[in-house]
């Protein structure tokens, strides 16, 4: 599993703090993994300084930042609809951790790429059957474009459809000014990672995400408690034994 895959898995498995014992949450215990989209060397340095847990690049930028990517402390990866094997092999030597590809564009051999995590970016018209088949591929997550603001119930359900049928966490590109409630709605749909659209948004999200609640387990629902009667149950009466004195003896 890639380093990003491990972060996503950890985010979904976070436990809540005991009531009455608030705890300062480190980035490793956030309920959402915070990724930064980087286009140049200056942005890479800024993203790392602002606490990005992972970095996303396009191939052209990755090749430009070759020296800066060597020994990077956080996982970094590519968004490439159809990754070329030669590019992937060259970037793996620099520490490439994950690849986001589009099933309609990428060659089928992409699933045989070793040493990196794979994320699929399905088409918006993908069918239920295709999503279930994606679950059979060696994927670590599903990538999605920015949902509209405000997030409608219909759009939230479409995101939940992705995560449920693929049985994988979602990584979402965020629109600007995504607030706390918007992020909570994304979490309810199975989102485990979010990509900040700018360094300004990265700084803001760094302060928002730690205050989010942990993910609910799949199938977890509130169960009603039935009232219990305060009266003690009446003691059971033991059956009376027949007395031998009640037997009438007739003397002839």
PDB file of C-alpha atoms in Angstrom:
ATOM      1  CA  UNK A   1       0.000   0.000   0.000  1.00  0.00           C
ATOM      2  CA  UNK A   2       1.238   3.498  -0.829  1.00  0.00           C
ATOM      3  CA  UNK A   3       1.919   6.084   1.864  1.00  0.00           C
ATOM      4  CA  UNK A   4      -1.144   8.052   0.772  1.00  0.00           C
ATOM      5  CA  UNK A   5      -3.219   4.871   0.933  1.00  0.00           C
ATOM      6  CA  UNK A   6      -2.088   4.363   4.515  1.00  0.00           C
ATOM      7  CA  UNK A   7      -3.078   7.930   5.413  1.00  0.00           C
ATOM      8  CA  UNK A   8      -6.546   7.469   3.905  1.00  0.00           C
ATOM      9  CA  UNK A   9      -7.041   4.199   5.748  1.00  0.00           C
ATOM     10  CA  UNK A  10      -5.944   5.773   9.027  1.00  0.00           C
ATOM     11  CA  UNK A  11      -8.344   8.702   8.546  1.00  0.00           C
ATOM     12  CA  UNK A  12     -11.280   6.305   8.195  1.00  0.00           C
ATOM     13  CA  UNK A  13     -10.292   4.388  11.320  1.00  0.00           C
ATOM     14  CA  UNK A  14      -9.903   7.312  13.715  1.00  0.00           C
ATOM     15  CA  UNK A  15     -11.543   6.944  17.112  1.00  0.00           C
ATOM     16  CA  UNK A  16     -13.277   9.804  18.878  1.00  0.00           C
ATOM     17  CA  UNK A  17     -11.896  11.350  22.055  1.00  0.00           C
ATOM     18  CA  UNK A  18     -13.570  10.441  25.367  1.00  0.00           C
ATOM     19  CA  UNK A  19     -16.274  12.888  26.451  1.00  0.00           C
ATOM     20  CA  UNK A  20     -14.845  15.529  28.743  1.00  0.00           C
ATOM     21  CA  UNK A  21     -11.262  14.946  27.638  1.00  0.00           C
ATOM     22  CA  UNK A  22     -10.544  17.173  24.605  1.00  0.00           C
ATOM     23  CA  UNK A  23      -7.291  16.331  22.874  1.00  0.00           C
ATOM     24  CA  UNK A  24      -5.193  18.483  20.532  1.00  0.00           C
ATOM     25  CA  UNK A  25      -5.278  16.539  17.276  1.00  0.00           C
ATOM     26  CA  UNK A  26      -2.124  16.091  15.258  1.00  0.00           C
ATOM     27  CA  UNK A  27      -2.311  15.919  11.467  1.00  0.00           C
ATOM     28  CA  UNK A  28      -1.819  12.149  11.633  1.00  0.00           C
ATOM     29  CA  UNK A  29      -5.142  11.855  13.484  1.00  0.00           C
ATOM     30  CA  UNK A  30      -7.235  14.189  11.309  1.00  0.00           C
ATOM     31  CA  UNK A  31     -10.460  12.666   9.912  1.00  0.00           C
ATOM     32  CA  UNK A  32      -9.603  13.989   6.423  1.00  0.00           C
ATOM     33  CA  UNK A  33      -6.251  13.800   4.642  1.00  0.00           C
ATOM     34  CA  UNK A  34      -5.282  17.256   3.340  1.00  0.00           C
ATOM     35  CA  UNK A  35      -3.607  17.281  -0.088  1.00  0.00           C
ATOM     36  CA  UNK A  36      -2.159  20.240  -1.987  1.00  0.00           C
ATOM     37  CA  UNK A  37      -2.221  20.770  -5.752  1.00  0.00           C
ATOM     38  CA  UNK A  38       1.173  22.178  -6.792  1.00  0.00           C
ATOM     39  CA  UNK A  39       2.127  23.880 -10.087  1.00  0.00           C
ATOM     40  CA  UNK A  40       5.625  25.248  -9.375  1.00  0.00           C
ATOM     41  CA  UNK A  41       8.582  24.962  -7.003  1.00  0.00           C
ATOM     42  CA  UNK A  42       7.537  27.974  -4.921  1.00  0.00           C
ATOM     43  CA  UNK A  43       4.118  26.433  -4.328  1.00  0.00           C
ATOM     44  CA  UNK A  44       5.700  23.135  -3.297  1.00  0.00           C
ATOM     45  CA  UNK A  45       7.713  24.851  -0.591  1.00  0.00           C
ATOM     46  CA  UNK A  46       4.652  26.779   0.558  1.00  0.00           C
ATOM     47  CA  UNK A  47       2.454  23.676   0.660  1.00  0.00           C
ATOM     48  CA  UNK A  48       4.946  21.830   2.830  1.00  0.00           C
ATOM     49  CA  UNK A  49       5.233  24.810   5.161  1.00  0.00           C
ATOM     50  CA  UNK A  50       1.448  24.955   5.538  1.00  0.00           C
ATOM     51  CA  UNK A  51       1.190  21.322   6.588  1.00  0.00           C
ATOM     52  CA  UNK A  52       0.012  19.519   3.443  1.00  0.00           C
ATOM     53  CA  UNK A  53      -0.044  15.776   4.112  1.00  0.00           C
ATOM     54  CA  UNK A  54       0.407  14.890   0.422  1.00  0.00           C
ATOM     55  CA  UNK A  55       1.136  16.690  -2.848  1.00  0.00           C
ATOM     56  CA  UNK A  56      -0.555  16.306  -6.247  1.00  0.00           C
ATOM     57  CA  UNK A  57       1.100  17.307  -9.543  1.00  0.00           C
ATOM     58  CA  UNK A  58       0.605  16.945 -13.291  1.00  0.00           C
ATOM     59  CA  UNK A  59       3.418  15.172 -15.229  1.00  0.00           C
ATOM     60  CA  UNK A  60       4.872  18.376 -16.719  1.00  0.00           C
ATOM     61  CA  UNK A  61       5.292  19.946 -13.281  1.00  0.00           C
ATOM     62  CA  UNK A  62       6.706  16.724 -11.817  1.00  0.00           C
ATOM     63  CA  UNK A  63       9.447  16.619 -14.444  1.00  0.00           C
ATOM     64  CA  UNK A  64      10.235  20.304 -13.816  1.00  0.00           C
ATOM     65  CA  UNK A  65      10.546  19.732 -10.059  1.00  0.00           C
ATOM     66  CA  UNK A  66      12.617  16.579 -10.305  1.00  0.00           C
ATOM     67  CA  UNK A  67      15.331  17.731  -7.889  1.00  0.00           C
ATOM     68  CA  UNK A  68      12.815  19.183  -5.430  1.00  0.00           C
ATOM     69  CA  UNK A  69      10.866  15.918  -5.280  1.00  0.00           C
ATOM     70  CA  UNK A  70      13.835  13.791  -4.251  1.00  0.00           C
ATOM     71  CA  UNK A  71      13.575  12.842  -0.598  1.00  0.00           C
ATOM     72  CA  UNK A  72      10.261  14.663  -0.110  1.00  0.00           C
ATOM     73  CA  UNK A  73       8.934  13.877   3.371  1.00  0.00           C
ATOM     74  CA  UNK A  74       5.275  13.696   2.342  1.00  0.00           C
ATOM     75  CA  UNK A  75       3.824  11.384  -0.337  1.00  0.00           C
ATOM     76  CA  UNK A  76       3.416  12.908  -3.792  1.00  0.00           C
ATOM     77  CA  UNK A  77       1.703  11.693  -6.937  1.00  0.00           C
ATOM     78  CA  UNK A  78       0.456  12.429 -10.440  1.00  0.00           C
ATOM     79  CA  UNK A  79      -2.907  13.231 -11.947  1.00  0.00           C
ATOM     80  CA  UNK A  80      -2.473  11.786 -15.432  1.00  0.00           C
ATOM     81  CA  UNK A  81      -5.474  10.501 -17.448  1.00  0.00           C
ATOM     82  CA  UNK A  82      -3.248   8.098 -19.408  1.00  0.00           C
ATOM     83  CA  UNK A  83       0.102   7.620 -17.645  1.00  0.00           C
ATOM     84  CA  UNK A  84       2.985   6.500 -19.854  1.00  0.00           C
ATOM     85  CA  UNK A  85       5.041   3.621 -18.507  1.00  0.00           C
ATOM     86  CA  UNK A  86       8.332   5.410 -19.234  1.00  0.00           C
ATOM     87  CA  UNK A  87       7.281   8.518 -17.289  1.00  0.00           C
ATOM     88  CA  UNK A  88       6.092   6.458 -14.347  1.00  0.00           C
ATOM     89  CA  UNK A  89       9.318   4.472 -14.133  1.00  0.00           C
ATOM     90  CA  UNK A  90      11.411   7.652 -14.276  1.00  0.00           C
ATOM     91  CA  UNK A  91       9.380   9.337 -11.544  1.00  0.00           C
ATOM     92  CA  UNK A  92       9.348   6.249  -9.322  1.00  0.00           C
ATOM     93  CA  UNK A  93      13.086   6.745  -8.930  1.00  0.00           C
ATOM     94  CA  UNK A  94      12.276  10.193  -7.462  1.00  0.00           C
ATOM     95  CA  UNK A  95       9.788   8.823  -4.929  1.00  0.00           C
ATOM     96  CA  UNK A  96       6.480   8.765  -6.850  1.00  0.00           C
ATOM     97  CA  UNK A  97       3.862   7.399  -4.422  1.00  0.00           C
ATOM     98  CA  UNK A  98       0.528   7.337  -6.297  1.00  0.00           C
ATOM     99  CA  UNK A  99      -1.121   7.887  -9.693  1.00  0.00           C
ATOM    100  CA  UNK A 100      -4.618   9.136 -10.550  1.00  0.00           C
ATOM    101  CA  UNK A 101      -5.792   7.849 -13.949  1.00  0.00           C
ATOM    102  CA  UNK A 102      -9.000   7.864 -15.983  1.00  0.00           C
ATOM    103  CA  UNK A 103     -10.297   4.391 -16.927  1.00  0.00           C
ATOM    104  CA  UNK A 104     -11.527   5.632 -20.327  1.00  0.00           C
ATOM    105  CA  UNK A 105      -8.087   7.002 -21.258  1.00  0.00           C
ATOM    106  CA  UNK A 106      -5.493   4.805 -19.557  1.00  0.00           C
ATOM    107  CA  UNK A 107      -4.198   1.583 -21.070  1.00  0.00           C
ATOM    108  CA  UNK A 108      -5.364  -1.586 -19.332  1.00  0.00           C
ATOM    109  CA  UNK A 109      -1.749  -2.360 -18.408  1.00  0.00           C
ATOM    110  CA  UNK A 110      -1.859   0.493 -15.874  1.00  0.00           C
ATOM    111  CA  UNK A 111      -3.059  -1.988 -13.243  1.00  0.00           C
ATOM    112  CA  UNK A 112       0.264  -3.831 -13.519  1.00  0.00           C
ATOM    113  CA  UNK A 113       2.298  -0.809 -12.421  1.00  0.00           C
ATOM    114  CA  UNK A 114       4.067  -1.854  -9.241  1.00  0.00           C
ATOM    115  CA  UNK A 115       5.389   0.178  -6.364  1.00  0.00           C
ATOM    116  CA  UNK A 116       2.793   2.981  -6.524  1.00  0.00           C
ATOM    117  CA  UNK A 117      -0.794   3.357  -5.339  1.00  0.00           C
ATOM    118  CA  UNK A 118      -3.513   3.585  -7.981  1.00  0.00           C
ATOM    119  CA  UNK A 119      -6.575   5.838  -7.896  1.00  0.00           C
ATOM    120  CA  UNK A 120      -9.265   5.823 -10.573  1.00  0.00           C
ATOM    121  CA  UNK A 121     -11.075   8.951 -11.779  1.00  0.00           C
ATOM    122  CA  UNK A 122     -14.317   7.537 -13.217  1.00  0.00           C
ATOM    123  CA  UNK A 123     -16.338   9.292 -15.887  1.00  0.00           C
ATOM    124  CA  UNK A 124     -19.495  11.035 -14.714  1.00  0.00           C
ATOM    125  CA  UNK A 125     -21.591   8.663 -16.833  1.00  0.00           C
ATOM    126  CA  UNK A 126     -20.108   5.502 -15.314  1.00  0.00           C
ATOM    127  CA  UNK A 127     -22.645   2.742 -14.680  1.00  0.00           C
ATOM    128  CA  UNK A 128     -23.225   0.757 -11.503  1.00  0.00           C
ATOM    129  CA  UNK A 129     -21.804  -2.372 -13.124  1.00  0.00           C
ATOM    130  CA  UNK A 130     -18.609  -0.534 -14.113  1.00  0.00           C
ATOM    131  CA  UNK A 131     -18.188   0.781 -10.570  1.00  0.00           C
ATOM    132  CA  UNK A 132     -18.596  -2.702  -9.125  1.00  0.00           C
ATOM    133  CA  UNK A 133     -15.982  -3.966 -11.579  1.00  0.00           C
ATOM    134  CA  UNK A 134     -13.611  -1.172 -10.522  1.00  0.00           C
ATOM    135  CA  UNK A 135     -13.795  -2.654  -7.030  1.00  0.00           C
ATOM    136  CA  UNK A 136     -12.082  -5.763  -8.412  1.00  0.00           C
ATOM    137  CA  UNK A 137      -9.021  -3.773  -9.559  1.00  0.00           C
ATOM    138  CA  UNK A 138      -6.001  -3.124  -7.284  1.00  0.00           C
ATOM    139  CA  UNK A 139      -7.097   0.424  -6.413  1.00  0.00           C
ATOM    140  CA  UNK A 140      -6.608   2.335  -3.173  1.00  0.00           C
ATOM    141  CA  UNK A 141      -9.121   5.153  -3.691  1.00  0.00           C
ATOM    142  CA  UNK A 142     -11.457   6.891  -6.128  1.00  0.00           C
ATOM    143  CA  UNK A 143     -10.844  10.462  -7.308  1.00  0.00           C
ATOM    144  CA  UNK A 144     -13.626  12.959  -7.998  1.00  0.00           C
ATOM    145  CA  UNK A 145     -13.968  16.503  -9.341  1.00  0.00           C
ATOM    146  CA  UNK A 146     -15.172  19.354  -7.089  1.00  0.00           C
ATOM    147  CA  UNK A 147     -18.838  18.938  -6.086  1.00  0.00           C
ATOM    148  CA  UNK A 148     -20.995  22.077  -6.436  1.00  0.00           C
ATOM    149  CA  UNK A 149     -21.621  24.519  -3.621  1.00  0.00           C
ATOM    150  CA  UNK A 150     -23.989  24.185  -1.896  1.00  0.00           C
ATOM    151  CA  UNK A 151     -23.788  20.397  -1.859  1.00  0.00           C
ATOM    152  CA  UNK A 152     -27.204  18.974  -2.712  1.00  0.00           C
ATOM    153  CA  UNK A 153     -28.618  15.710  -1.399  1.00  0.00           C
ATOM    154  CA  UNK A 154     -28.564  14.324  -4.948  1.00  0.00           C
ATOM    155  CA  UNK A 155     -24.854  15.109  -5.357  1.00  0.00           C
ATOM    156  CA  UNK A 156     -24.038  13.660  -1.952  1.00  0.00           C
ATOM    157  CA  UNK A 157     -25.841  10.469  -2.934  1.00  0.00           C
ATOM    158  CA  UNK A 158     -23.893  10.306  -6.196  1.00  0.00           C
ATOM    159  CA  UNK A 159     -20.644  10.506  -4.210  1.00  0.00           C
ATOM    160  CA  UNK A 160     -21.874   7.843  -1.817  1.00  0.00           C
ATOM    161  CA  UNK A 161     -22.692   5.698  -4.832  1.00  0.00           C
ATOM    162  CA  UNK A 162     -19.044   5.888  -5.895  1.00  0.00           C
ATOM    163  CA  UNK A 163     -17.640   4.938  -2.500  1.00  0.00           C
ATOM    164  CA  UNK A 164     -20.219   2.220  -1.835  1.00  0.00           C
ATOM    165  CA  UNK A 165     -20.100   0.413  -5.172  1.00  0.00           C
ATOM    166  CA  UNK A 166     -16.298   0.675  -5.444  1.00  0.00           C
ATOM    167  CA  UNK A 167     -15.867  -0.100  -1.729  1.00  0.00           C
ATOM    168  CA  UNK A 168     -13.102   2.496  -1.609  1.00  0.00           C
ATOM    169  CA  UNK A 169     -12.482   5.875   0.063  1.00  0.00           C
ATOM    170  CA  UNK A 170     -12.945   9.026  -2.026  1.00  0.00           C
ATOM    171  CA  UNK A 171     -10.460  11.838  -2.619  1.00  0.00           C
ATOM    172  CA  UNK A 172     -12.218  15.056  -3.652  1.00  0.00           C
ATOM    173  CA  UNK A 173     -10.923  18.236  -5.269  1.00  0.00           C
ATOM    174  CA  UNK A 174     -12.458  21.010  -3.197  1.00  0.00           C
ATOM    175  CA  UNK A 175     -14.107  24.185  -4.477  1.00  0.00           C
ATOM    176  CA  UNK A 176     -13.046  27.474  -2.831  1.00  0.00           C
ATOM    177  CA  UNK A 177     -14.435  28.317   0.610  1.00  0.00           C
ATOM    178  CA  UNK A 178     -15.605  24.819   1.548  1.00  0.00           C
ATOM    179  CA  UNK A 179     -16.899  25.252   5.100  1.00  0.00           C
ATOM    180  CA  UNK A 180     -17.147  22.866   8.043  1.00  0.00           C
ATOM    181  CA  UNK A 181     -20.675  21.680   7.250  1.00  0.00           C
ATOM    182  CA  UNK A 182     -19.759  21.048   3.609  1.00  0.00           C
ATOM    183  CA  UNK A 183     -16.803  18.907   4.712  1.00  0.00           C
ATOM    184  CA  UNK A 184     -18.997  16.934   7.118  1.00  0.00           C
ATOM    185  CA  UNK A 185     -21.408  16.177   4.286  1.00  0.00           C
ATOM    186  CA  UNK A 186     -18.486  14.928   2.190  1.00  0.00           C
ATOM    187  CA  UNK A 187     -17.366  12.661   5.022  1.00  0.00           C
ATOM    188  CA  UNK A 188     -20.861  11.169   5.215  1.00  0.00           C
ATOM    189  CA  UNK A 189     -20.473  10.243   1.532  1.00  0.00           C
ATOM    190  CA  UNK A 190     -17.226   8.334   2.145  1.00  0.00           C
ATOM    191  CA  UNK A 191     -14.659  11.066   1.472  1.00  0.00           C
ATOM    192  CA  UNK A 192     -11.337  10.470   3.252  1.00  0.00           C
ATOM    193  CA  UNK A 193      -9.112  12.994   1.454  1.00  0.00           C
ATOM    194  CA  UNK A 194      -9.535  16.528   0.089  1.00  0.00           C
ATOM    195  CA  UNK A 195      -7.373  18.560  -2.314  1.00  0.00           C
ATOM    196  CA  UNK A 196      -7.008  22.271  -1.544  1.00  0.00           C
ATOM    197  CA  UNK A 197      -7.387  24.437  -4.691  1.00  0.00           C
ATOM    198  CA  UNK A 198      -4.810  27.019  -3.539  1.00  0.00           C
ATOM    199  CA  UNK A 199      -2.276  27.755  -0.820  1.00  0.00           C
ATOM    200  CA  UNK A 200      -4.710  30.204   0.780  1.00  0.00           C
ATOM    201  CA  UNK A 201      -7.339  27.484   0.981  1.00  0.00           C
ATOM    202  CA  UNK A 202      -4.737  25.039   2.275  1.00  0.00           C
ATOM    203  CA  UNK A 203      -3.963  27.353   5.191  1.00  0.00           C
ATOM    204  CA  UNK A 204      -7.666  27.795   5.975  1.00  0.00           C
ATOM    205  CA  UNK A 205      -8.471  24.073   5.757  1.00  0.00           C
ATOM    206  CA  UNK A 206      -5.557  23.265   8.045  1.00  0.00           C
ATOM    207  CA  UNK A 207      -7.459  25.094  10.798  1.00  0.00           C
ATOM    208  CA  UNK A 208     -10.902  23.694   9.903  1.00  0.00           C
ATOM    209  CA  UNK A 209     -10.251  19.962   9.481  1.00  0.00           C
ATOM    210  CA  UNK A 210      -9.031  19.228  13.057  1.00  0.00           C
ATOM    211  CA  UNK A 211     -12.440  20.269  14.428  1.00  0.00           C
ATOM    212  CA  UNK A 212     -14.334  17.720  12.310  1.00  0.00           C
ATOM    213  CA  UNK A 213     -15.809  14.621  13.999  1.00  0.00           C
ATOM    214  CA  UNK A 214     -14.471  11.174  13.179  1.00  0.00           C
ATOM    215  CA  UNK A 215     -15.985   9.034  10.431  1.00  0.00           C
ATOM    216  CA  UNK A 216     -18.954   6.887  11.338  1.00  0.00           C
ATOM    217  CA  UNK A 217     -18.535   3.194  10.673  1.00  0.00           C
ATOM    218  CA  UNK A 218     -20.452   1.859   7.692  1.00  0.00           C
ATOM    219  CA  UNK A 219     -23.850   0.656   8.813  1.00  0.00           C
ATOM    220  CA  UNK A 220     -23.557   2.479  12.139  1.00  0.00           C
ATOM    221  CA  UNK A 221     -26.915   3.855  13.215  1.00  0.00           C
ATOM    222  CA  UNK A 222     -28.332   5.229  16.406  1.00  0.00           C
ATOM    223  CA  UNK A 223     -30.297   2.610  18.300  1.00  0.00           C
ATOM    224  CA  UNK A 224     -33.320   3.655  20.397  1.00  0.00           C
ATOM    225  CA  UNK A 225     -33.274   2.729  24.064  1.00  0.00           C
ATOM    226  CA  UNK A 226     -36.441   1.149  25.386  1.00  0.00           C
ATOM    227  CA  UNK A 227     -37.672   2.450  28.774  1.00  0.00           C
ATOM    228  CA  UNK A 228     -37.204   0.093  31.681  1.00  0.00           C
ATOM    229  CA  UNK A 229     -39.889  -0.099  34.355  1.00  0.00           C
ATOM    230  CA  UNK A 230     -38.737   1.129  37.745  1.00  0.00           C
ATOM    231  CA  UNK A 231     -40.971  -1.304  39.601  1.00  0.00           C
ATOM    232  CA  UNK A 232     -39.420  -4.556  40.673  1.00  0.00           C
ATOM    233  CA  UNK A 233     -41.127  -7.597  39.195  1.00  0.00           C
ATOM    234  CA  UNK A 234     -43.592  -9.308  41.499  1.00  0.00           C
ATOM    235  CA  UNK A 235     -42.138 -12.442  43.099  1.00  0.00           C
ATOM    236  CA  UNK A 236     -43.395 -15.657  41.651  1.00  0.00           C
ATOM    237  CA  UNK A 237     -45.635 -17.683  43.980  1.00  0.00           C
ATOM    238  CA  UNK A 238     -44.587 -21.209  44.638  1.00  0.00           C
ATOM    239  CA  UNK A 239     -47.287 -23.837  44.155  1.00  0.00           C
ATOM    240  CA  UNK A 240     -48.788 -25.062  47.450  1.00  0.00           C
ATOM    241  CA  UNK A 241     -48.045 -28.633  48.430  1.00  0.00           C
ATOM    242  CA  UNK A 242     -50.993 -30.877  49.060  1.00  0.00           C
ATOM    243  CA  UNK A 243     -51.405 -31.625  52.738  1.00  0.00           C
ATOM    244  CA  UNK A 244     -51.945 -35.187  53.856  1.00  0.00           C
ATOM    245  CA  UNK A 245     -54.562 -33.890  56.336  1.00  0.00           C
ATOM    246  CA  UNK A 246     -56.902 -33.061  53.497  1.00  0.00           C
ATOM    247  CA  UNK A 247     -57.306 -36.736  52.676  1.00  0.00           C
ATOM    248  CA  UNK A 248     -60.545 -38.181  54.088  1.00  0.00           C
ATOM    249  CA  UNK A 249     -60.248 -41.693  55.471  1.00  0.00           C
ATOM    250  CA  UNK A 250     -63.422 -43.703  55.459  1.00  0.00           C
ATOM    251  CA  UNK A 251     -63.758 -46.407  58.127  1.00  0.00           C
ATOM    252  CA  UNK A 252     -66.105 -49.309  57.491  1.00  0.00           C
TER     253      UNK A 252
END
